[in-house]
Amino acid sequence: MSEREFQPELDDELLSAYLDNELTVEERAAVEARLANDPDAQHLLHQLRSVSQSVQMLPLEGVGRDLSGEILRRVEAKKLGSGEASGGDSSAVGGVTPRLPIFGSRRSWIWATLAVAAGLMIMVLERGDEKGKQLPAVAQNESANADRSAGANGSPEKRAETIVSAPSPSAVAEEDGEKAALRKLSVDSPSGSVAGSSESDRLAVSAPEDARKPTTSADGELRPRIDTSLDVSGDNKSKLVAGAEPQAMPRPASLPNEGAVARSAAAGAPAASTKLGDEQQSTGDANDLVVVHVSAKPAAIRGGEFEKLLARNGVEFDADAKAEDGIAGESLKKTPASSAESYDKSRNLNGANKSVDIVVVDAPRDVLAACMAELQHDESNFASVEVEQPAANDRAATAAAGITKQLGSELRQYNRGMNSYQQSAGARFYAGDSANKDQGQLSDESKRSANVGGGPSQNNQPVQNQRAAQMNRGRALRVQAGRDEDQASRAEQLGRRAGEFGGGGGESEALRRNVAQQQKPQNENSEEVRVLFMLSPEAVSPAPSKKAAN
Amino acid sequence: MSDDASLIAASLAGDNAAFGRLVSAYQDRLFNSLLRVLGSREDAADIVQDAFVQAYTKLNTFRGGSAFYTWLYRIAFNLAMSHARRGKRTASLDDRKSLVGDEPMDGRPTVDSGMMQQERAELVHAALGELSLEYRQILVLREIDGCSYDEIAEILDVPVGTVRSRLFRARMEMKELLSPRLHFERIVDTR
């Protein structure tokens, strides 16, 4: 019987209230007057009283236990969960001894289960965060274009200080027996670098807070595999400390992702950070990125000598990335001859806003050594070659990057004719998770990334061995083409490109100058490593303009 | 300052033990009321805990304008209402029939017929389960907890006039449910 259906008279309602002594004096008087003359009212009053008494006669039931302990434990848990942790000691309440709040009821069991699940998740995330904190790196490149090489023109000084986050899952493609699979590069956390046109150009990009966070592309063109390999547009909160010259190193007003990679890329530095895979997180170390500064003569740049050099040593450029993405860096294979002039112009080789080409190279160690040796001896095309050194006061961080340090030392023997590049304090590249500290193999994440768009991922050594056996033993991706394009968009593109690189898809192409080496050397020279080459035109005149630090 | 007020103040100052004493003081009373509303001991215990936890977290919003238990009841009854509306298990009449027997007391058993107090309690409990949640709540608050109309109005967040009319209708419906089972006249007469 619903409340609507039942339409008691007001007087009857007063009888109920009369029973409860909830009437005013006037109402009570009126009810009593009615009761004195109305037997039905009397009968109803008796019935209502009976109902009331029947309910009141229900026995009192108790919980049967003291709930205070359980309740206070829940309160504590809730406070902890909401960050309001306090030092309450629930066990002291009522003498209740501590016990798991999982026995009281089904609800308690659910809470307990959720708490355990949440705890596990927090543990996993915390672990990831720690990794992420190690990954961010800042790199400061003081590039003074001192022409130490014979016949070299005075080279402009340039400084680029970049923080590069290199959470870097490398990607290795594995299509059994297929060259395409071998071409897939693992871009373990390619990091961004900065190229400045003037000596005071400085970029400082803070590391991403969460390098592992999947990124979303600003535009829909970003291919899935890129997403899987690079964290280009994640929520990384990098901070661009100083911007490069507006044209040469324009900084994006806003990036979809504040990641160091995207920022440094936007600032003219190549940046590519890969998402961290769980596997890598568990095995990777934060390593500094080996950065090699190469000063090339304009003719060499126009002629794609650097790319040719890489090719001669078995490093293959990814060929179609630009066509697909429209990213700044065009393939050098296509660039040289016919478009030499425009290329030269676009790069403004003689202008103040010269920019730096950044090429990430993934190759076995011996291949890289061969490349470096050739660079060292090819004075006709390359004015100088120098491996950036970590800052003296950044040793602690560098120390952890044993792989990078070792590789850097190895490659440093090929230095020639340049001012010392040293990473500034607090500015370093983190090769991070890209390096598989134990095996020197491509990381699982790298393999996974490489596999995107490719065949089934198989994180196994045979793939790497197979790659080493190929003619093209290394792969290169130009992540920045040193052109005066919309840097903001380029930032994403670079990241995208790098992601593509990392993804190792057959179509991805775009490799160029800087090589981020993150792959931890595994065994001998055959282990694959990653180096970031920063190729700058030697003839560039020093740009006096300075960038305002951001 | 009343005991409740001092315990509340101590709780707000971080003394969890003080809040523990509040729990100890009201848990059984609240549990009993919720048991009659929800019909399930398990659900009632859960809601009691939830209510105290919520009360703790909102304790700083308690202004002392009303009794603590009134404020606590309001939280608890809101939770109970939400719980019931989510379709969670509430005792149904069928559930309770297992306690009082499948058949109604067609013979109009009276106290004189030897009906045990426990049996009659089960019948009443079962009848409560047949009421709407609103009627159940108001009957419990009034008959079991002895709340005044003003307190009921505060707990249920309804006008006092609504309390009076709703309580009357709840009683009338309860009378209809119990009439076949209990001989009210006799009960009344015996008292």
XYZ file of C-alpha atoms in Angstrom:
741
model
C 0.000 0.000 0.000
C 1.541 3.191 -1.051
C 1.539 6.501 0.632
C -0.442 7.986 -2.198
C -3.076 5.385 -2.186
C -3.683 5.736 1.464
C -5.576 8.893 2.237
C -6.141 9.018 5.940
C -8.169 11.757 7.382
C -6.384 14.462 9.138
C -8.077 13.532 12.352
C -6.769 10.008 12.163
C -3.313 11.354 11.605
C -3.747 13.405 14.712
C -4.539 10.240 16.590
C -1.148 8.858 15.663
C 0.564 12.033 16.757
C -1.560 12.014 19.895
C -0.122 8.624 20.635
C 3.357 10.100 20.387
C 2.487 13.165 22.376
C 3.503 15.308 19.455
C 0.454 17.547 19.307
C 0.001 21.092 20.307
C -2.247 21.854 23.194
C -5.075 22.765 20.874
C -4.677 19.661 18.789
C -4.552 17.499 21.844
C -7.721 19.024 23.154
C -9.451 18.453 19.853
C -8.350 14.820 19.694
C -9.403 14.108 23.235
C -12.778 15.614 22.515
C -13.160 13.315 19.549
C -12.033 10.246 21.441
C -14.592 10.930 24.107
C -17.414 10.637 21.588
C -16.090 8.467 18.771
C -15.725 4.683 19.386
C -14.080 4.237 15.982
C -11.457 6.753 16.917
C -10.923 4.887 20.150
C -10.573 1.604 18.289
C -8.144 3.056 15.818
C -6.132 4.587 18.582
C -5.899 1.187 20.215
C -4.772 -0.414 17.009
C -2.138 2.212 16.426
C -0.906 1.795 19.953
C -0.738 -1.955 19.451
C 1.329 -1.541 16.334
C 3.620 0.838 18.108
C 4.035 -1.497 21.025
C 4.626 -4.465 18.787
C 7.534 -2.749 17.131
C 8.832 -1.468 20.420
C 8.819 -4.982 21.745
C 11.302 -6.129 19.214
C 14.368 -7.279 21.059
C 17.475 -5.228 20.890
C 20.138 -6.726 18.766
C 23.777 -5.931 19.074
C 26.664 -6.273 16.702
C 28.244 -8.808 18.961
C 31.673 -7.318 18.844
C 33.403 -4.030 19.201
C 33.603 -2.404 15.831
C 35.822 0.419 16.923
C 39.019 -1.366 16.007
C 37.858 -2.210 12.539
C 36.400 1.200 11.995
C 39.524 2.976 13.113
C 41.648 0.800 10.914
C 39.477 1.709 8.000
C 39.719 5.307 8.969
C 43.465 5.072 9.060
C 43.535 3.367 5.733
C 41.324 6.011 4.282
C 43.454 8.737 5.699
C 46.529 7.171 4.269
C 44.827 6.781 0.987
C 43.908 10.410 0.945
C 47.284 11.559 2.040
C 46.099 12.641 5.408
C 48.067 10.109 7.261
C 48.066 10.628 10.903
C 49.653 8.823 13.688
C 46.575 7.325 15.181
C 46.961 4.002 16.761
C 43.836 2.099 16.279
C 45.143 -0.755 18.266
C 44.968 1.359 21.331
C 41.295 1.903 20.985
C 39.303 -0.059 23.391
C 42.128 -2.416 23.794
C 41.443 -3.880 20.418
C 44.410 -5.699 19.146
C 45.446 -5.080 15.600
C 43.892 -7.407 13.165
C 43.115 -7.468 9.541
C 39.791 -5.894 8.768
C 38.816 -8.722 6.545
C 36.769 -10.847 8.779
C 33.882 -8.655 9.607
C 31.818 -8.969 6.545
C 31.698 -9.396 2.869
C 32.211 -5.695 2.464
C 35.315 -5.913 4.555
C 36.642 -8.623 2.349
C 36.029 -6.496 -0.669
C 37.809 -3.594 0.913
C 40.709 -5.752 1.861
C 40.974 -7.137 -1.629
C 40.858 -3.701 -3.138
C 43.453 -2.484 -0.707
C 45.801 -5.279 -1.646
C 45.252 -4.650 -5.326
C 45.835 -0.963 -4.853
C 48.954 -1.644 -2.900
C 50.352 -3.805 -5.626
C 49.526 -1.211 -8.206
C 51.201 1.470 -6.166
C 54.270 -0.672 -5.826
C 54.453 -1.150 -9.533
C 53.869 2.487 -10.258
C 56.302 3.626 -7.651
C 58.896 1.458 -9.146
C 58.199 2.912 -12.499
C 58.367 6.404 -11.124
C 61.742 5.773 -9.678
C 62.896 4.643 -13.002
C 61.374 7.621 -14.607
C 63.182 9.888 -12.249
C 66.394 8.373 -13.279
C 65.699 8.628 -16.895
C 65.381 12.304 -17.374
C 68.583 13.823 -18.306
C 69.884 17.145 -19.100
C 72.434 17.671 -21.674
C 74.361 20.719 -22.142
C 76.254 21.051 -25.271
C 78.679 23.755 -25.503
C 79.506 23.732 -29.046
C 82.072 26.195 -29.892
C 82.773 25.801 -33.493
C 86.428 26.101 -33.192
C 87.830 24.906 -36.342
C 90.680 22.822 -35.259
C 90.888 20.936 -38.414
C 93.091 21.893 -41.224
C 91.591 24.206 -43.711
C 88.504 24.612 -41.795
C 86.841 27.930 -41.674
C 86.165 29.540 -38.419
C 83.274 27.775 -36.950
C 80.675 29.467 -34.901
C 80.258 28.701 -31.348
C 77.118 27.292 -30.280
C 75.812 26.128 -27.098
C 73.047 23.859 -26.502
C 72.022 22.754 -23.175
C 69.391 20.244 -23.251
C 67.757 17.979 -20.937
C 66.878 14.852 -22.567
C 64.631 12.347 -21.198
C 65.462 9.053 -22.448
C 63.176 6.576 -21.045
C 63.975 4.400 -23.696
C 62.631 1.193 -24.625
C 64.404 0.186 -27.682
C 62.624 -1.391 -30.431
C 63.797 -4.205 -32.491
C 61.867 -5.555 -35.261
C 61.828 -9.155 -35.796
C 60.504 -10.516 -38.913
C 62.191 -13.784 -39.281
C 64.594 -13.892 -42.066
C 63.368 -10.680 -43.466
C 65.548 -7.787 -44.081
C 62.760 -5.558 -43.105
C 62.856 -7.025 -39.707
C 66.506 -6.395 -39.480
C 66.011 -2.846 -40.441
C 63.921 -2.195 -37.486
C 65.754 -0.142 -35.050
C 65.453 -0.197 -31.438
C 65.329 3.290 -30.258
C 65.803 3.013 -26.655
C 64.880 6.266 -25.358
C 66.249 8.490 -27.927
C 66.696 11.694 -26.245
C 66.459 15.082 -27.456
C 69.336 17.304 -27.878
C 69.591 20.889 -28.582
C 71.160 22.767 -31.268
C 71.741 26.381 -30.866
C 72.787 28.819 -33.417
C 74.497 31.178 -31.158
C 76.972 30.586 -28.501
C 74.564 31.469 -25.852
C 71.856 29.276 -27.052
C 70.883 27.138 -24.236
C 68.134 24.802 -23.764
C 67.396 23.129 -20.621
C 64.640 20.725 -20.555
C 63.662 19.023 -17.479
C 63.070 15.433 -17.535
C 59.652 14.027 -17.996
C 57.893 13.107 -14.881
C 56.560 10.029 -16.312
C 58.497 8.885 -19.212
C 56.596 5.727 -19.330
C 53.314 7.365 -19.815
C 51.806 6.614 -23.123
C 51.695 9.635 -25.200
C 49.071 10.866 -27.397
C 49.907 12.433 -30.574
C 48.869 15.903 -31.285
C 47.644 14.915 -34.607
C 46.083 11.838 -35.811
C 48.859 10.959 -38.107
C 50.915 9.467 -35.489
C 51.130 5.866 -36.166
C 50.384 3.378 -33.524
C 53.773 1.940 -33.495
C 55.169 5.271 -32.696
C 53.050 5.412 -29.705
C 54.414 2.178 -28.608
C 57.962 3.154 -28.948
C 58.200 6.760 -28.084
C 56.851 8.977 -25.511
C 56.630 12.045 -27.519
C 53.603 13.685 -26.259
C 53.163 12.341 -22.858
C 52.754 14.309 -19.772
C 56.360 14.669 -19.319
C 56.978 17.885 -17.704
C 60.102 19.099 -19.152
C 61.109 22.577 -18.780
C 62.786 24.492 -21.430
C 65.209 26.537 -19.560
C 66.625 28.422 -22.343
C 65.519 28.712 -25.820
C 67.602 28.708 -28.833
C 67.453 31.398 -31.298
C 63.935 31.884 -32.452
C 64.525 30.686 -35.911
C 67.243 28.263 -35.426
C 65.807 26.829 -32.304
C 62.347 28.128 -31.994
C 60.553 26.875 -29.037
C 57.024 25.756 -29.213
C 54.609 27.930 -27.449
C 53.036 24.894 -26.104
C 53.563 21.331 -26.642
C 50.988 18.739 -26.214
C 53.427 17.051 -24.075
C 55.900 18.733 -21.951
C 58.248 15.910 -22.362
C 61.829 16.691 -22.618
C 61.952 14.975 -25.869
C 59.286 16.968 -27.455
C 60.640 20.131 -26.043
C 64.127 19.624 -26.961
C 62.982 18.626 -30.338
C 60.934 21.726 -30.547
C 63.922 23.631 -29.528
C 65.733 22.274 -32.431
C 67.156 19.356 -30.712
C 66.228 15.901 -31.590
C 64.398 14.215 -28.967
C 62.840 10.957 -28.817
C 61.903 9.235 -25.748
C 60.464 5.896 -25.764
C 58.027 4.645 -23.361
C 59.447 2.473 -20.782
C 58.478 -1.030 -20.924
C 58.090 -2.961 -17.811
C 60.816 -5.244 -18.821
C 63.142 -2.418 -19.315
C 62.157 -0.794 -16.195
C 63.144 -3.839 -14.409
C 66.430 -4.208 -16.092
C 67.427 -0.893 -17.467
C 69.700 1.609 -15.933
C 69.757 5.282 -16.333
C 72.656 5.982 -18.573
C 73.925 9.080 -20.082
C 73.567 9.381 -23.717
C 76.620 9.407 -25.879
C 76.515 12.456 -28.046
C 78.905 12.972 -30.890
C 79.302 16.420 -32.360
C 80.326 16.482 -35.931
C 81.162 19.626 -37.773
C 80.708 19.065 -41.449
C 81.587 21.224 -44.329
C 78.666 22.596 -46.269
C 79.585 20.657 -49.321
C 79.674 17.519 -47.305
C 76.266 18.223 -45.960
C 74.857 18.956 -49.355
C 76.425 15.835 -50.670
C 75.115 13.738 -47.862
C 78.602 12.670 -46.982
C 77.677 11.834 -43.478
C 74.942 9.603 -44.594
C 77.147 8.025 -47.140
C 79.739 7.440 -44.524
C 77.229 5.680 -42.387
C 76.047 3.679 -45.328
C 79.566 2.608 -46.155
C 79.815 1.258 -42.688
C 76.638 -0.625 -42.868
C 74.335 1.853 -41.257
C 71.206 2.207 -43.209
C 68.972 5.192 -43.124
C 65.358 4.749 -42.725
C 64.052 6.020 -45.939
C 60.464 7.036 -45.967
C 59.774 8.656 -42.740
C 59.728 12.090 -44.081
C 57.462 11.263 -46.897
C 55.083 9.757 -44.473
C 55.241 12.286 -41.799
C 56.348 15.337 -43.510
C 58.890 15.793 -40.902
C 61.579 18.302 -41.292
C 64.326 15.972 -42.023
C 64.347 14.821 -45.532
C 66.276 11.843 -46.463
C 69.750 12.699 -47.354
C 69.602 10.102 -49.977
C 67.079 12.182 -51.736
C 68.288 15.538 -50.736
C 71.685 16.079 -52.132
C 71.900 16.774 -55.773
C 68.756 18.246 -57.121
C 67.739 19.900 -54.007
C 71.120 20.894 -52.854
C 70.419 24.533 -53.195
C 67.142 24.497 -51.448
C 68.524 22.230 -48.882
C 71.376 24.541 -48.304
C 69.003 27.409 -48.122
C 66.667 25.680 -45.857
C 69.390 24.928 -43.505
C 70.746 28.360 -43.837
C 74.159 26.959 -43.679
C 75.797 30.279 -43.764
C 73.366 32.050 -41.657
C 73.151 32.690 -38.053
C 70.297 30.369 -37.641
C 72.077 27.372 -38.770
C 70.679 24.416 -37.134
C 71.909 21.065 -36.259
C 71.000 17.817 -37.802
C 70.383 15.153 -35.325
C 70.730 11.565 -36.187
C 70.171 8.610 -34.016
C 72.190 5.617 -34.954
C 71.625 2.182 -33.727
C 74.419 -0.100 -34.640
C 76.804 -2.618 -33.293
C 79.683 -1.183 -31.452
C 82.243 -2.074 -34.029
C 80.171 -0.421 -36.717
C 80.016 2.750 -34.746
C 83.709 2.594 -34.130
C 84.272 2.249 -37.821
C 82.057 5.223 -38.499
C 83.906 7.262 -35.959
C 87.239 6.252 -37.395
C 86.183 7.316 -40.825
C 84.831 10.554 -39.515
C 88.108 11.144 -37.810
C 90.095 10.673 -40.936
C 87.810 12.324 -43.385
C 89.044 15.808 -42.865
C 87.953 16.855 -46.263
C 84.342 16.604 -45.321
C 84.274 16.831 -41.586
C 86.022 19.593 -39.801
C 85.800 18.074 -36.423
C 84.476 15.167 -34.483
C 84.091 15.091 -30.800
C 82.355 12.949 -28.287
C 80.704 14.957 -25.640
C 81.961 14.441 -22.179
C 79.924 14.428 -19.086
C 80.225 17.314 -16.758
C 82.758 16.928 -14.054
C 80.245 17.560 -11.352
C 77.850 15.219 -12.893
C 79.926 12.231 -12.306
C 77.615 10.672 -9.918
C 74.929 10.434 -12.432
C 77.324 9.463 -15.084
C 78.783 6.802 -12.957
C 75.556 4.988 -13.102
C 75.710 5.103 -16.801
C 78.537 2.719 -17.092
C 77.650 1.708 -20.558
C 77.526 5.161 -21.891
C 80.665 6.075 -20.114
C 82.457 3.143 -21.513
C 81.208 3.724 -24.980
C 81.952 7.399 -24.721
C 85.500 6.626 -23.725
C 85.870 4.278 -26.605
C 84.578 6.716 -29.119
C 86.406 9.649 -27.686
C 89.603 8.362 -29.173
C 88.259 9.493 -32.479
C 87.878 13.071 -31.392
C 89.325 15.548 -33.725
C 89.396 19.257 -34.030
C 86.543 20.502 -31.935
C 86.119 22.308 -28.745
C 85.293 20.140 -25.873
C 81.728 19.395 -25.478
C 80.846 18.819 -21.993
C 77.515 18.272 -20.509
C 76.700 20.858 -18.033
C 75.931 20.057 -14.491
C 72.488 18.820 -14.259
C 72.291 18.548 -17.954
C 72.847 15.154 -19.240
C 71.369 12.632 -21.436
C 69.856 9.672 -19.937
C 69.965 6.657 -21.946
C 68.025 5.225 -19.139
C 66.147 2.137 -19.600
C 67.236 1.733 -23.063
C 70.278 0.003 -21.915
C 69.871 -3.511 -20.973
C 72.338 -3.701 -18.279
C 72.628 -7.333 -18.145
C 72.689 -8.451 -21.621
C 73.424 -5.739 -24.008
C 70.625 -7.053 -26.022
C 67.928 -4.948 -27.289
C 65.561 -4.473 -24.517
C 62.257 -6.143 -24.507
C 60.617 -2.852 -24.982
C 62.835 -2.089 -27.847
C 61.946 -5.283 -29.428
C 58.381 -4.692 -28.803
C 58.584 -1.276 -30.260
C 60.437 -2.489 -33.208
C 57.859 -5.040 -33.705
C 55.100 -2.597 -33.972
C 53.779 -2.816 -37.371
C 55.935 -5.760 -37.950
C 55.915 -9.357 -37.193
C 55.599 -10.975 -33.859
C 57.988 -9.672 -31.362
C 60.570 -12.041 -30.181
C 62.876 -10.777 -27.623
C 65.668 -13.055 -28.336
C 69.277 -12.972 -29.045
C 69.063 -14.657 -32.401
C 67.439 -11.611 -33.821
C 70.272 -9.469 -32.854
C 72.802 -11.899 -34.097
C 70.929 -12.074 -37.277
C 71.018 -8.368 -37.584
C 74.708 -8.285 -36.996
C 75.178 -10.680 -39.794
C 73.449 -8.506 -42.251
C 74.998 -6.155 -44.663
C 73.318 -3.294 -42.975
C 74.285 -3.778 -39.483
C 73.066 -0.506 -38.167
C 70.239 1.843 -38.693
C 70.026 5.550 -38.540
C 67.182 7.925 -38.183
C 67.309 11.615 -38.661
C 65.213 13.055 -35.969
C 65.963 16.607 -36.871
C 66.941 18.139 -40.100
C 68.160 21.469 -38.906
C 65.731 23.489 -40.894
C 63.825 26.558 -40.152
C 60.473 25.093 -39.952
C 57.778 25.377 -37.538
C 59.589 24.119 -34.604
C 56.568 23.566 -32.561
C 55.167 21.139 -34.970
C 58.509 19.754 -35.521
C 58.750 18.895 -31.935
C 55.993 16.466 -32.306
C 57.241 15.313 -35.578
C 60.577 14.660 -34.197
C 59.153 12.703 -31.453
C 56.991 10.956 -33.894
C 59.839 10.337 -36.127
C 61.919 9.068 -33.356
C 59.085 6.920 -32.290
C 58.857 5.575 -35.711
C 62.467 4.968 -35.584
C 62.108 3.183 -32.399
C 59.190 1.330 -33.742
C 61.389 0.109 -36.453
C 58.670 -0.182 -38.968
C 59.807 -0.920 -42.416
C 58.590 2.369 -43.720
C 60.014 4.535 -41.132
C 62.894 6.418 -42.397
C 64.247 9.621 -41.248
C 67.491 8.950 -39.600
C 70.149 11.454 -39.635
C 72.674 12.928 -37.539
C 72.723 12.492 -33.920
C 72.909 9.160 -32.484
C 71.610 8.360 -29.171
C 73.202 5.363 -27.853
C 71.379 3.641 -25.239
C 71.729 0.096 -25.930
C 73.904 -1.311 -23.340
C 76.868 -2.988 -24.790
C 76.297 -6.538 -24.509
C 79.223 -8.558 -25.307
C 81.793 -7.659 -27.768
C 81.715 -5.255 -30.573
C 78.688 -6.905 -31.911
C 76.421 -5.569 -29.294
C 74.192 -2.864 -30.489
C 74.523 0.574 -29.086
C 73.012 3.903 -29.790
C 74.646 7.206 -30.384
C 73.267 10.624 -31.018
C 75.096 12.477 -33.730
C 74.751 16.205 -33.854
C 75.873 17.302 -37.237
C 76.422 20.983 -37.650
C 77.674 22.893 -40.632
C 81.170 23.935 -40.115
C 80.932 27.127 -42.086
C 78.291 28.676 -39.988
C 79.152 32.011 -38.619
C 78.679 32.532 -34.972
C 75.297 33.821 -34.228
C 75.413 36.586 -31.744
C 71.827 36.398 -30.964
C 70.986 34.915 -27.674
C 68.044 33.115 -26.487
C 66.204 33.917 -23.482
C 66.195 31.226 -21.025
C 62.914 29.794 -20.443
C 30.521 19.985 27.328
C 28.719 16.685 26.958
C 30.526 13.420 26.768
C 29.850 13.226 23.080
C 31.090 16.737 22.534
C 34.302 16.113 24.398
C 34.908 12.893 22.549
C 34.269 14.638 19.285
C 36.660 17.403 20.185
C 39.291 14.883 21.138
C 38.735 13.006 17.910
C 39.166 16.140 15.939
C 42.383 16.738 17.796
C 43.638 13.427 16.523
C 42.699 11.215 19.395
C 41.431 8.166 17.611
C 40.736 6.443 20.855
C 38.121 9.068 21.583
C 36.390 8.284 18.366
C 36.647 4.642 19.260
C 34.649 5.363 22.369
C 31.989 7.057 20.314
C 31.824 3.980 18.187
C 31.494 1.778 21.179
C 28.762 3.964 22.582
C 26.544 3.979 19.532
C 27.386 0.949 17.475
C 24.817 -1.376 18.983
C 22.016 1.128 18.966
C 22.700 2.009 15.382
C 23.140 -1.600 14.440
C 19.818 -2.533 15.936
C 18.035 0.195 14.022
C 19.710 -0.679 10.791
C 18.987 -4.337 11.322
C 15.303 -3.503 11.442
C 15.576 -1.324 8.392
C 17.748 -3.581 6.293
C 16.732 -6.919 7.686
C 20.203 -8.338 7.453
C 22.740 -8.442 10.220
C 25.553 -8.475 7.727
C 24.319 -5.467 5.856
C 23.544 -3.673 9.057
C 27.051 -4.240 10.357
C 28.523 -3.043 7.110
C 26.461 0.107 7.128
C 27.345 0.752 10.733
C 30.992 0.636 9.862
C 30.543 2.730 6.782
C 28.577 5.268 8.736
C 31.197 5.612 11.413
C 33.972 5.869 8.885
C 32.080 8.526 7.038
C 31.269 10.276 10.265
C 34.912 10.329 11.152
C 35.927 11.820 7.882
C 33.207 14.430 8.150
C 33.574 15.029 11.817
C 34.916 18.477 11.263
C 31.613 19.405 9.671
C 29.631 18.453 12.728
C 28.606 21.687 14.340
C 26.999 20.336 17.425
C 23.666 21.864 16.634
C 22.079 18.503 17.143
C 22.949 15.398 19.016
C 25.807 13.363 17.662
C 23.657 10.311 17.296
C 21.141 12.279 15.258
C 23.895 13.353 12.925
C 25.266 9.840 12.874
C 21.844 8.408 12.153
C 21.393 10.733 9.281
C 24.599 9.477 7.739
C 23.721 5.888 8.450
C 20.193 6.091 7.134
C 21.350 7.768 3.992
C 23.796 4.965 3.491
C 21.118 2.440 4.211
C 18.835 4.083 1.710
C 21.534 4.029 -0.923
C 22.347 0.481 -0.060
C 18.757 -0.624 -0.410
C 18.251 1.281 -3.618
C 21.275 -0.305 -5.144
C 19.384 -3.506 -4.884
C 21.616 -4.906 -2.280
C 20.293 -7.604 -0.190
C 17.624 -6.610 2.206
C 15.577 -8.988 4.146
C 12.369 -9.788 2.442
C 9.267 -11.162 3.881
C 10.062 -14.478 2.316
C 13.326 -14.500 4.134
C 11.606 -13.927 7.359
C 8.955 -16.481 6.746
C 11.609 -19.006 7.285
C 11.878 -17.607 10.738
C 8.220 -17.387 11.580
C 6.764 -20.145 9.516
C 5.300 -20.309 6.081
C 1.750 -19.751 7.013
C 0.267 -16.674 8.556
C -1.381 -16.966 11.862
C -4.827 -17.551 10.480
C -6.064 -18.619 13.860
C -5.340 -15.195 15.199
C -3.103 -16.458 17.895
C -3.098 -14.434 20.997
C -0.737 -14.041 23.833
C -3.015 -16.377 25.710
C -2.637 -19.011 23.026
C 0.903 -19.347 24.052
C 2.611 -17.471 21.267
C 6.060 -16.922 22.403
C 7.515 -13.512 22.587
C 10.175 -14.525 20.131
C 7.639 -15.677 17.599
C 5.747 -12.444 17.818
C 8.949 -10.500 17.388
C 9.673 -12.450 14.277
C 6.278 -11.663 12.918
C 6.730 -7.998 13.539
C 10.169 -8.113 12.059
C 8.779 -9.796 8.985
C 6.034 -7.255 8.705
C 8.543 -4.483 8.824
C 10.241 -6.056 5.894
C 7.133 -5.674 3.863
C 6.927 -1.992 4.418
C 8.476 0.448 2.084
C 11.893 1.622 3.112
C 10.532 5.030 4.030
C 7.918 3.571 6.316
C 10.387 1.181 7.796
C 12.826 3.936 8.555
C 10.329 6.163 10.210
C 8.816 3.413 12.274
C 12.201 2.291 13.468
C 13.249 5.791 14.341
C 10.129 6.411 16.251
C 9.335 3.105 17.866
C 12.750 1.613 18.334
C 14.989 4.608 18.737
C 12.357 6.777 20.335
C 13.259 9.762 18.272
C 11.051 12.787 18.465
C 9.386 14.109 15.388
C 11.931 16.860 15.180
C 14.788 14.422 15.359
C 13.205 12.196 12.761
C 12.707 15.209 10.561
C 16.379 16.029 10.893
C 17.582 12.513 10.305
C 15.394 11.928 7.291
C 15.668 15.504 6.150
C 11.939 15.997 5.813
C 9.504 18.461 7.374
C 7.944 17.593 10.674
C 4.532 17.525 9.027
C 5.775 14.863 6.708
C 7.048 12.902 9.656
C 3.632 12.935 11.261
C 1.736 11.903 8.164
C 4.277 9.364 7.067
C 4.432 7.820 10.494
C 0.675 7.554 10.658
C 0.568 5.822 7.279
C 3.369 3.509 8.210
C 1.504 2.489 11.311
C -1.683 1.953 9.390
C 0.087 -0.249 6.907
C 1.778 -2.119 9.659
C -1.588 -2.625 11.286
C -2.886 -4.142 8.087
C 0.064 -6.473 7.929
C -0.127 -7.575 11.513
C -3.886 -7.828 11.916
C -4.067 -11.321 10.417
C -1.348 -12.479 12.728
C -1.851 -10.697 15.960
C -4.933 -9.969 17.959
C -4.317 -6.380 18.709
C -7.336 -6.062 20.875
C -6.119 -8.719 23.157
C -2.630 -7.292 23.248
C -3.989 -3.907 24.018
C -6.306 -5.303 26.582
C -3.566 -7.109 28.328
C -1.539 -4.013 28.804
